[in-house]
Short mmCIF file of N, CA and C in Angstrom, two decimals:
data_model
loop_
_atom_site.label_atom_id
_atom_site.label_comp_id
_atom_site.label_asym_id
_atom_site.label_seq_id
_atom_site.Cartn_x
_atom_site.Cartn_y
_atom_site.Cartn_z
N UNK G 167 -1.55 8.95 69.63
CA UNK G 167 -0.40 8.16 69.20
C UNK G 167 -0.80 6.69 69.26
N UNK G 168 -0.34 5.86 68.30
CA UNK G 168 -1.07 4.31 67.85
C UNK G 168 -0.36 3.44 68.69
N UNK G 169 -0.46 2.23 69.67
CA UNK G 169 0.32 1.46 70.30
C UNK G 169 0.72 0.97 69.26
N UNK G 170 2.32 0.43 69.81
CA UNK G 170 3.04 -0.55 68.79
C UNK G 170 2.33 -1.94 68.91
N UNK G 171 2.53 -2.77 68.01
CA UNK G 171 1.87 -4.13 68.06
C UNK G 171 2.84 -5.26 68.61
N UNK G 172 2.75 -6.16 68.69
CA UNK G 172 3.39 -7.33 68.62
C UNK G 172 3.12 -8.16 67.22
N UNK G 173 4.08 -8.96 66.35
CA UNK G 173 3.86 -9.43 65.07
C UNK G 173 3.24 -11.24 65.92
N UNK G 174 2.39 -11.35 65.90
CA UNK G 174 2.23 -12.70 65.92
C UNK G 174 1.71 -13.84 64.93
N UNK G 175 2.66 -15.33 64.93
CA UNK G 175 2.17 -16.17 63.98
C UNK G 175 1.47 -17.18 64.88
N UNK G 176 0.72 -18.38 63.38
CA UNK G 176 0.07 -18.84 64.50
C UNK G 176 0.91 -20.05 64.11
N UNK G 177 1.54 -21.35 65.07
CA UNK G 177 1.82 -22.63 64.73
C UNK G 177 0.81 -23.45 63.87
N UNK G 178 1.61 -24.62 63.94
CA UNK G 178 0.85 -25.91 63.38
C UNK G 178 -0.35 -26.33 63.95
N UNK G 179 0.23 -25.88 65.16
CA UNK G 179 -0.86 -26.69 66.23
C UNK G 179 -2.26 -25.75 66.49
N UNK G 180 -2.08 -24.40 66.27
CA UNK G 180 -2.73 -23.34 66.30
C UNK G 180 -2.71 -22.05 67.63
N UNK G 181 -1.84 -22.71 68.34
CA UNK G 181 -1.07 -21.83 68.81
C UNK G 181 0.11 -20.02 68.68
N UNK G 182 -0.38 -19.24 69.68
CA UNK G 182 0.45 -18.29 68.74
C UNK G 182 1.59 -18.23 69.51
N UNK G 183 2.64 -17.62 68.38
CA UNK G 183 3.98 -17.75 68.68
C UNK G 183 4.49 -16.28 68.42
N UNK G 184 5.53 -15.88 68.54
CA UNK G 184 5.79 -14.06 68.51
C UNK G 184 6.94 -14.39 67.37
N UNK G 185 7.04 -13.26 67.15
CA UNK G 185 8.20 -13.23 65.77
C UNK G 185 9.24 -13.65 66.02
N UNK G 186 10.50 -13.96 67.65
CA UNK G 186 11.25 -14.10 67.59
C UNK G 186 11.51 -15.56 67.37
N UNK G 187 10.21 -16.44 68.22
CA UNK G 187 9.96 -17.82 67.89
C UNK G 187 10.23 -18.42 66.73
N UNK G 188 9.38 -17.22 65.88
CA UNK G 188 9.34 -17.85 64.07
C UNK G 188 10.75 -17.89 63.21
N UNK G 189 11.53 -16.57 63.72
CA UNK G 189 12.94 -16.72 63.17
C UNK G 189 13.26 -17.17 63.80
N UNK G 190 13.92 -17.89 65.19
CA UNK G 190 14.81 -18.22 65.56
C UNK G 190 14.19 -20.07 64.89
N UNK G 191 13.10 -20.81 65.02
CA UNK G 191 12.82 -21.35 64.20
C UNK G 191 13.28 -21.93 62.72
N UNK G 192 13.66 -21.16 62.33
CA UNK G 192 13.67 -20.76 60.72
C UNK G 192 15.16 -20.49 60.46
N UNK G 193 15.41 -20.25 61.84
CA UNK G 193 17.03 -20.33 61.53
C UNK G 193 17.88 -21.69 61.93
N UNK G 194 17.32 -22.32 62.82
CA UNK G 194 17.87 -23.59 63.36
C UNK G 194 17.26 -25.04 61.72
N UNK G 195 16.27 -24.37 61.46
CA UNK G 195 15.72 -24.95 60.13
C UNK G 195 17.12 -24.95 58.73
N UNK G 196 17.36 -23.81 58.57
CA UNK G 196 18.01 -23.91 57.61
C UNK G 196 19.65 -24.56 58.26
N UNK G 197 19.84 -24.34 59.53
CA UNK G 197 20.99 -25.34 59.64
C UNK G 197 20.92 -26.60 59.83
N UNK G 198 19.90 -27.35 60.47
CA UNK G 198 19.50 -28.79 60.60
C UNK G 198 19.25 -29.26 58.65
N UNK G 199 19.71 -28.79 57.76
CA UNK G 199 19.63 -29.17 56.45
C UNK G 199 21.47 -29.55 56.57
N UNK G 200 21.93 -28.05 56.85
CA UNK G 200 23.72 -28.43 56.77
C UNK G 200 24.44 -29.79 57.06
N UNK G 201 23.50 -29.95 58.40
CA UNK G 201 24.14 -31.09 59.80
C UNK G 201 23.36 -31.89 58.88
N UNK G 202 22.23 -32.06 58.57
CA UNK G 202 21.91 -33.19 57.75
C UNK G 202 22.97 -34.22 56.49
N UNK G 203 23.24 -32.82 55.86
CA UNK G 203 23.88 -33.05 54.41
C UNK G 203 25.27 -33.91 55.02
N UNK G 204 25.60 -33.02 56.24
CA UNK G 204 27.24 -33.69 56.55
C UNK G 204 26.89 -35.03 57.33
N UNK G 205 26.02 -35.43 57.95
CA UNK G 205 25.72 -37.13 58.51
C UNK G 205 25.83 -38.18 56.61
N UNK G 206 24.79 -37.07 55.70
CA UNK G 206 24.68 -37.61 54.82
C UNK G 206 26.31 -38.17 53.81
N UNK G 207 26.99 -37.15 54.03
CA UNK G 207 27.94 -37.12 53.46
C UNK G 207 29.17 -38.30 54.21
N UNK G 208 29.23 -38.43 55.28
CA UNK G 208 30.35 -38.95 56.61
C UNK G 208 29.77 -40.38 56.30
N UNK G 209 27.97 -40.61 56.14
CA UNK G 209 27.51 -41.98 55.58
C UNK G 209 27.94 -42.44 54.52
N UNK G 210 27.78 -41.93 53.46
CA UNK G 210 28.69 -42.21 51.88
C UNK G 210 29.73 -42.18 51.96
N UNK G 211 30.75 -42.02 52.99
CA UNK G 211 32.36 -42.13 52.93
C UNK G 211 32.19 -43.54 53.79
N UNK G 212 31.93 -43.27 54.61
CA UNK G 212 32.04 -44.65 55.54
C UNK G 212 31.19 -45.88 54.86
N UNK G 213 30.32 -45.78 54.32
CA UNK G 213 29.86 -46.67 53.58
C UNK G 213 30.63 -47.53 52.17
N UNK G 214 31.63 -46.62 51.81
CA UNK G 214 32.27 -46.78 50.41
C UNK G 214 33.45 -47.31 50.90
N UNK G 215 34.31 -46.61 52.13
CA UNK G 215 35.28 -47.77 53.05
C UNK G 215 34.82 -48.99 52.98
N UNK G 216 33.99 -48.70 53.88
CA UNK G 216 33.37 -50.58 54.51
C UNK G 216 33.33 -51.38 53.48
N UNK G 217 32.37 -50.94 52.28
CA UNK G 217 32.28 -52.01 50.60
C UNK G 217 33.63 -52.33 49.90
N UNK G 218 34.75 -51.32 50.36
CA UNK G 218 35.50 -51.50 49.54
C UNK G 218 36.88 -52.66 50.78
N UNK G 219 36.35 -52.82 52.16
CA UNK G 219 37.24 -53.18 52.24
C UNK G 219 36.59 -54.95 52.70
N UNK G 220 34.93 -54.97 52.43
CA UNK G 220 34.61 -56.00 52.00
C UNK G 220 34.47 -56.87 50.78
N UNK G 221 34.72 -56.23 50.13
CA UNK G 221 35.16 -56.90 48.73
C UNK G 221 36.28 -56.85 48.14
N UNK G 222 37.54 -56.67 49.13
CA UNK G 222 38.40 -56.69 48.29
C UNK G 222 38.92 -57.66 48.68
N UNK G 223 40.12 -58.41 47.88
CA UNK G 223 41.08 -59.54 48.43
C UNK G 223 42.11 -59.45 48.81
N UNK G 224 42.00 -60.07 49.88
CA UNK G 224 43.14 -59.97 50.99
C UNK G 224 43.94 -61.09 51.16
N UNK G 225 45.42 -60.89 50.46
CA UNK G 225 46.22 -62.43 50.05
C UNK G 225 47.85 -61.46 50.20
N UNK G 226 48.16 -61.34 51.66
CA UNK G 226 49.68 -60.91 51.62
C UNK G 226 50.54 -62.06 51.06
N UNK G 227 51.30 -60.98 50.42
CA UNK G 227 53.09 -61.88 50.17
C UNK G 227 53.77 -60.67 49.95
N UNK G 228 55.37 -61.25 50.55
CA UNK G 228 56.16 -60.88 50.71
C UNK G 228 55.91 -59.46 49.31
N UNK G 229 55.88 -59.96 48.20
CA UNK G 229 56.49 -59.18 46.82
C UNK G 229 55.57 -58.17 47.56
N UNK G 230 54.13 -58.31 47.89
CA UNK G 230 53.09 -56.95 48.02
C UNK G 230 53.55 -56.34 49.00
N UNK G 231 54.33 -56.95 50.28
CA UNK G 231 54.71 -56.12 51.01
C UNK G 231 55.99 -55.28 51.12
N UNK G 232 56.47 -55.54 50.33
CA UNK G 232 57.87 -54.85 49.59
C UNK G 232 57.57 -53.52 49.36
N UNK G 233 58.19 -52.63 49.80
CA UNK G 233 58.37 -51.32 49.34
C UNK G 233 58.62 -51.15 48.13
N UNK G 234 58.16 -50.37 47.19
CA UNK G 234 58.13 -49.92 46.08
C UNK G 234 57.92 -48.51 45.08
N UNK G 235 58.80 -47.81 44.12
CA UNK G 235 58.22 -46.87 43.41
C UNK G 235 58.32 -47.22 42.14
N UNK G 236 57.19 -46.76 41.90
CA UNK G 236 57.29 -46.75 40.24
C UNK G 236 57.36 -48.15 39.84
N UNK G 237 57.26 -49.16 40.53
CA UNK G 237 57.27 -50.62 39.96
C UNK G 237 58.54 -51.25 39.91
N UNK G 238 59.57 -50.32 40.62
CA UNK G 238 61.11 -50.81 40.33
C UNK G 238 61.43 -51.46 41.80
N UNK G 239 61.79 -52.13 42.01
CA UNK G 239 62.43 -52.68 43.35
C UNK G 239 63.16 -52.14 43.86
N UNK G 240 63.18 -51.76 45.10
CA UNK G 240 64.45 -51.07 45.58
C UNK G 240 65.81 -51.58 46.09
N UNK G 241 66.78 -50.87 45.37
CA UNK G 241 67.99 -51.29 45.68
C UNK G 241 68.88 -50.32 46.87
N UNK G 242 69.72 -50.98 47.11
CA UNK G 242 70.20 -50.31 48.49
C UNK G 242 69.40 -49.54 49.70
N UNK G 243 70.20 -48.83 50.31
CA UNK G 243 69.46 -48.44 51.63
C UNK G 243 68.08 -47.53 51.28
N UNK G 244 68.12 -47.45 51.96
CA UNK G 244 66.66 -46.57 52.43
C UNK G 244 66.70 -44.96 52.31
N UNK G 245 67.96 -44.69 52.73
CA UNK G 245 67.98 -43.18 53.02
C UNK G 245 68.71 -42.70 51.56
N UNK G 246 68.17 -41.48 51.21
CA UNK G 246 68.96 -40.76 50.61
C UNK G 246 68.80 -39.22 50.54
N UNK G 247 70.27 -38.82 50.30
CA UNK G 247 70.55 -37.50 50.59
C UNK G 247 69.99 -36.32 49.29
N UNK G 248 68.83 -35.62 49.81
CA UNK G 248 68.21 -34.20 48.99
C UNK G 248 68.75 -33.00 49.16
N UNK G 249 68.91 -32.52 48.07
CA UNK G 249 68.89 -31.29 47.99
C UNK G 249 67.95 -30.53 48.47
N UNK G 250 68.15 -29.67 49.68
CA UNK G 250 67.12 -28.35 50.63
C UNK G 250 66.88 -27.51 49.74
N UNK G 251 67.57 -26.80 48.49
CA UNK G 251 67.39 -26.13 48.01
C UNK G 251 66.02 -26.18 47.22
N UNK G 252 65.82 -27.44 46.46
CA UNK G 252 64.64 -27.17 46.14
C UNK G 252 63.28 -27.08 47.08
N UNK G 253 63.45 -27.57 47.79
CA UNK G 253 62.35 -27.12 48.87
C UNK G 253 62.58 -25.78 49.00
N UNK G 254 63.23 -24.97 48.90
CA UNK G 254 63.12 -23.61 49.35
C UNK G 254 62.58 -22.48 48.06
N UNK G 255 63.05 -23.38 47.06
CA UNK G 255 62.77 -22.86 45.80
C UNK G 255 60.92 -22.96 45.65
N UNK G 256 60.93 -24.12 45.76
CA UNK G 256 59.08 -24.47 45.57
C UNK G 256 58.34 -23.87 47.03
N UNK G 257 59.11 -23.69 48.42
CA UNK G 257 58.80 -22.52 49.44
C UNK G 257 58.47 -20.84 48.81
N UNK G 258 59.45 -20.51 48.48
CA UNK G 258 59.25 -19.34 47.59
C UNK G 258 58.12 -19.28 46.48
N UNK G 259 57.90 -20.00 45.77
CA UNK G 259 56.72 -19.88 44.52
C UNK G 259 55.74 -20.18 45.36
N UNK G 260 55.33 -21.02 46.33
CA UNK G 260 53.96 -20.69 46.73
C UNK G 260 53.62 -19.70 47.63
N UNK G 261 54.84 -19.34 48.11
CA UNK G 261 54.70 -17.81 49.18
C UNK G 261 53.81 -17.28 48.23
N UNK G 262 54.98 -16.67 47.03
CA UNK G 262 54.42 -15.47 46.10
C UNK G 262 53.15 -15.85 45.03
N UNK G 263 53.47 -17.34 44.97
CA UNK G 263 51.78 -17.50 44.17
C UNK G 263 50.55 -17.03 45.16
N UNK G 264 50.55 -17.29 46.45
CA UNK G 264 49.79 -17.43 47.49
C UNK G 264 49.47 -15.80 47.30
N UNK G 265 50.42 -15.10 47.65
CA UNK G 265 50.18 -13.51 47.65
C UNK G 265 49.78 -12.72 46.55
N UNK G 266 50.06 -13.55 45.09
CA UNK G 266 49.61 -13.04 43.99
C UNK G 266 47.88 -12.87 43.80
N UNK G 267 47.38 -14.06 44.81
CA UNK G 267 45.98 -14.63 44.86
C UNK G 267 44.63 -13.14 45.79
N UNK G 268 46.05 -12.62 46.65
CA UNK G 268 45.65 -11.26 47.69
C UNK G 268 45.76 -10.21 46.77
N UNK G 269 46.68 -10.43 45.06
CA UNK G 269 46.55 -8.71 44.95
C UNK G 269 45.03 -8.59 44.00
N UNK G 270 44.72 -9.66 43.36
CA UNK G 270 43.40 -9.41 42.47
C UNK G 270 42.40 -8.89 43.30
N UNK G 271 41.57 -9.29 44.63
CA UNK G 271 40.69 -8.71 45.66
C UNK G 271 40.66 -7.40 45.76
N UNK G 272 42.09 -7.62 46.00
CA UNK G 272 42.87 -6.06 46.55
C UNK G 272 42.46 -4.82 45.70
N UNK G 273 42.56 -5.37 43.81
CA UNK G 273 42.00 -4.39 43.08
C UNK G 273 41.18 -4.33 42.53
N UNK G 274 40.15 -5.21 43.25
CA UNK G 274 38.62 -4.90 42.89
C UNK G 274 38.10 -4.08 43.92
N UNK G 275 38.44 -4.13 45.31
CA UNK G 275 37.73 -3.32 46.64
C UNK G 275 38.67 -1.91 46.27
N UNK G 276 39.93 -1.71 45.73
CA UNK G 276 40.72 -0.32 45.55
C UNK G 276 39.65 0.67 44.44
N UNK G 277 38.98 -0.39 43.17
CA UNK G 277 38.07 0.51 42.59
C UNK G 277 36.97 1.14 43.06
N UNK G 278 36.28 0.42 43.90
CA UNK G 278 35.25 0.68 45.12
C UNK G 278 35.27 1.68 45.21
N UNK G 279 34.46 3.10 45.65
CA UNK G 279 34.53 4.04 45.80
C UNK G 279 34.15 4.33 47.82
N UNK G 280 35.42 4.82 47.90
CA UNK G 280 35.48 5.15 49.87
C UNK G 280 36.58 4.68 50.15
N UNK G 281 37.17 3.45 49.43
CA UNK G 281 38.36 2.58 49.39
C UNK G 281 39.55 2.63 49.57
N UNK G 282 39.35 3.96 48.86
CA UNK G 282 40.99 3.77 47.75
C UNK G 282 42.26 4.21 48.98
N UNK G 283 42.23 4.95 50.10
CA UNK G 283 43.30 5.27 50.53
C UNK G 283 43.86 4.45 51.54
N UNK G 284 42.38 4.15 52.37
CA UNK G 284 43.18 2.87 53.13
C UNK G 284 43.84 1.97 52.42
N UNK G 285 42.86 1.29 51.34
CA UNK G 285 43.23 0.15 50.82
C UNK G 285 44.83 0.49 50.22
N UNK G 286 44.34 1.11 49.89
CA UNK G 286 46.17 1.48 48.85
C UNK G 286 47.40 1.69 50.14
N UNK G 287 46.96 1.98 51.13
CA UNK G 287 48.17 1.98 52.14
C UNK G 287 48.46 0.30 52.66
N UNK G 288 47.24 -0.46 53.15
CA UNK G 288 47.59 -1.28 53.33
C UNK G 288 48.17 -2.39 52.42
N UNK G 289 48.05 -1.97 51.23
CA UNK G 289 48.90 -3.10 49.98
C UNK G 289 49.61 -2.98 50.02
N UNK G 290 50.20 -1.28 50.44
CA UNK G 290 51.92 -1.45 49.94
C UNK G 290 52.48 -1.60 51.43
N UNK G 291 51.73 -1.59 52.12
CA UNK G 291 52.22 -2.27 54.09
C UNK G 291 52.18 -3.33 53.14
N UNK G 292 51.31 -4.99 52.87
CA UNK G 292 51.55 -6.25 52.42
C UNK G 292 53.08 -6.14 51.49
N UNK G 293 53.09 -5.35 50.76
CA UNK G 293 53.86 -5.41 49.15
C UNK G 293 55.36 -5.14 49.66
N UNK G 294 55.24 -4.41 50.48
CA UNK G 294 57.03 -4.25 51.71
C UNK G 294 56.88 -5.42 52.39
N UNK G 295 56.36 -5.85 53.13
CA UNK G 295 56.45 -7.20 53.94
C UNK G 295 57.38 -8.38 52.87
N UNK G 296 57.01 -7.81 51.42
CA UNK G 296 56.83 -9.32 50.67
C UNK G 296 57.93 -8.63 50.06
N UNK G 297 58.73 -7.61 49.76
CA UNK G 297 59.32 -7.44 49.41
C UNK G 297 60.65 -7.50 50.23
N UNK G 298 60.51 -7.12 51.88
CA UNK G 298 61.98 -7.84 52.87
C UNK G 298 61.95 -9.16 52.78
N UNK G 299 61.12 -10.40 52.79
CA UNK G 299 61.46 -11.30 52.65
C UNK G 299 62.08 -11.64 51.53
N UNK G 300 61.56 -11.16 50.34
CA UNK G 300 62.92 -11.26 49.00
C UNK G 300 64.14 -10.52 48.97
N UNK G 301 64.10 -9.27 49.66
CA UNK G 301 65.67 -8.93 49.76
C UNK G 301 65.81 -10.57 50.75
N UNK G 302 65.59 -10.35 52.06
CA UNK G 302 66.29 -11.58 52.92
C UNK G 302 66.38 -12.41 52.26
N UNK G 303 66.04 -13.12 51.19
CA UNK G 303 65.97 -14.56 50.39
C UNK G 303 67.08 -14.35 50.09
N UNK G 304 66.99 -13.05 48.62
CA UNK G 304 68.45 -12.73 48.42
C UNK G 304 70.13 -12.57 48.68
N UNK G 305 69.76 -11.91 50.18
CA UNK G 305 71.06 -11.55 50.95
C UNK G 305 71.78 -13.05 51.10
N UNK G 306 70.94 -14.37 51.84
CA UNK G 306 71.13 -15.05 52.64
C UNK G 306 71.57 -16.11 50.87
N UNK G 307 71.40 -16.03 49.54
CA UNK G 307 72.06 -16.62 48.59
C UNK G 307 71.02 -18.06 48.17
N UNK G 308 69.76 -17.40 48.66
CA UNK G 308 69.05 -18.37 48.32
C UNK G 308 68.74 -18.82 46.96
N UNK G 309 68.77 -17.34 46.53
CA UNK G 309 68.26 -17.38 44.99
C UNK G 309 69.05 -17.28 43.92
N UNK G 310 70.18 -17.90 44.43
CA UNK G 310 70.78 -18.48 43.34
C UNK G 310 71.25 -20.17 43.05
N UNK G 311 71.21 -20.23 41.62
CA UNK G 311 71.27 -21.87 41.43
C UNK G 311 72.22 -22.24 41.46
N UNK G 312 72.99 -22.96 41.84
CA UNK G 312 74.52 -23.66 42.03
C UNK G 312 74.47 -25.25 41.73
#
């Protein structure tokens, strides 16, 4: 019966090193590129701050410090009273856009072959979840416009 070997490389230096050396190596390699890219990246943001807030001109008055939308001046108070409803309305469309985004996956791994029964139980576990919160929407008179 043949002894097993050991895989050995040799370094730079000419030294030998064992296989776990070389990958673990080779793995800290390809992440010291990541950490690179993001110093690189955190430099070009902070760099484009700094230029931009050295060259720009800096001359307060009153008019610039005025609150403003749209270029119109504001008249009267500050506060005004919204309608909740549409927040609940644009709450609702990204629920269900959000979940619309889970059923495409859903029926690419259901064609998969080994798939199909879990997967198909757990959609319609998701698809009831998503369906009491629209009865509850309903009950509670959300979804209607007044």
């Amino acid at each position: 019966m043949p002894e097993p070997t050991m895989i050995v490389a040799t370094g730079t230096d000419g030294a030998a090193e064992t296989a776990g050396t070389v990958l673990a190596t080779d793995y800290f390699e390809s992440y010291s590129v990541v950490g690179l890219l993001a110093v690189v990246g955190v430099l070009f943001v902070a760099v484009a701050f700094g230029a931009g807030r050295l060259l720009r001109p800096v001359v307060p008055t009153p008019e610039k410090l005025m609150t403003y939308e749209c270029g119109v001046d504001p008249v009267g108070e500050g506060w005004a009273h919204t309608q909740v409803r549409y927040y609940v309305y644009a709450f609702l469309y990204v629920i269900f856009a959000v979940d619309s985004i889970f059923l495409f996956p859903w029926a690419t791994v259901f064609a998969a072959p080994g798939y199909g029964a879990a997967t198909l139980v757990e959609m319609f576990i998701f698809l009831g979840f998503l369906a009491v919160g629209l009865l509850y929407a309903y009950k509670k008179g959300v979804l209607t416009w007044t």
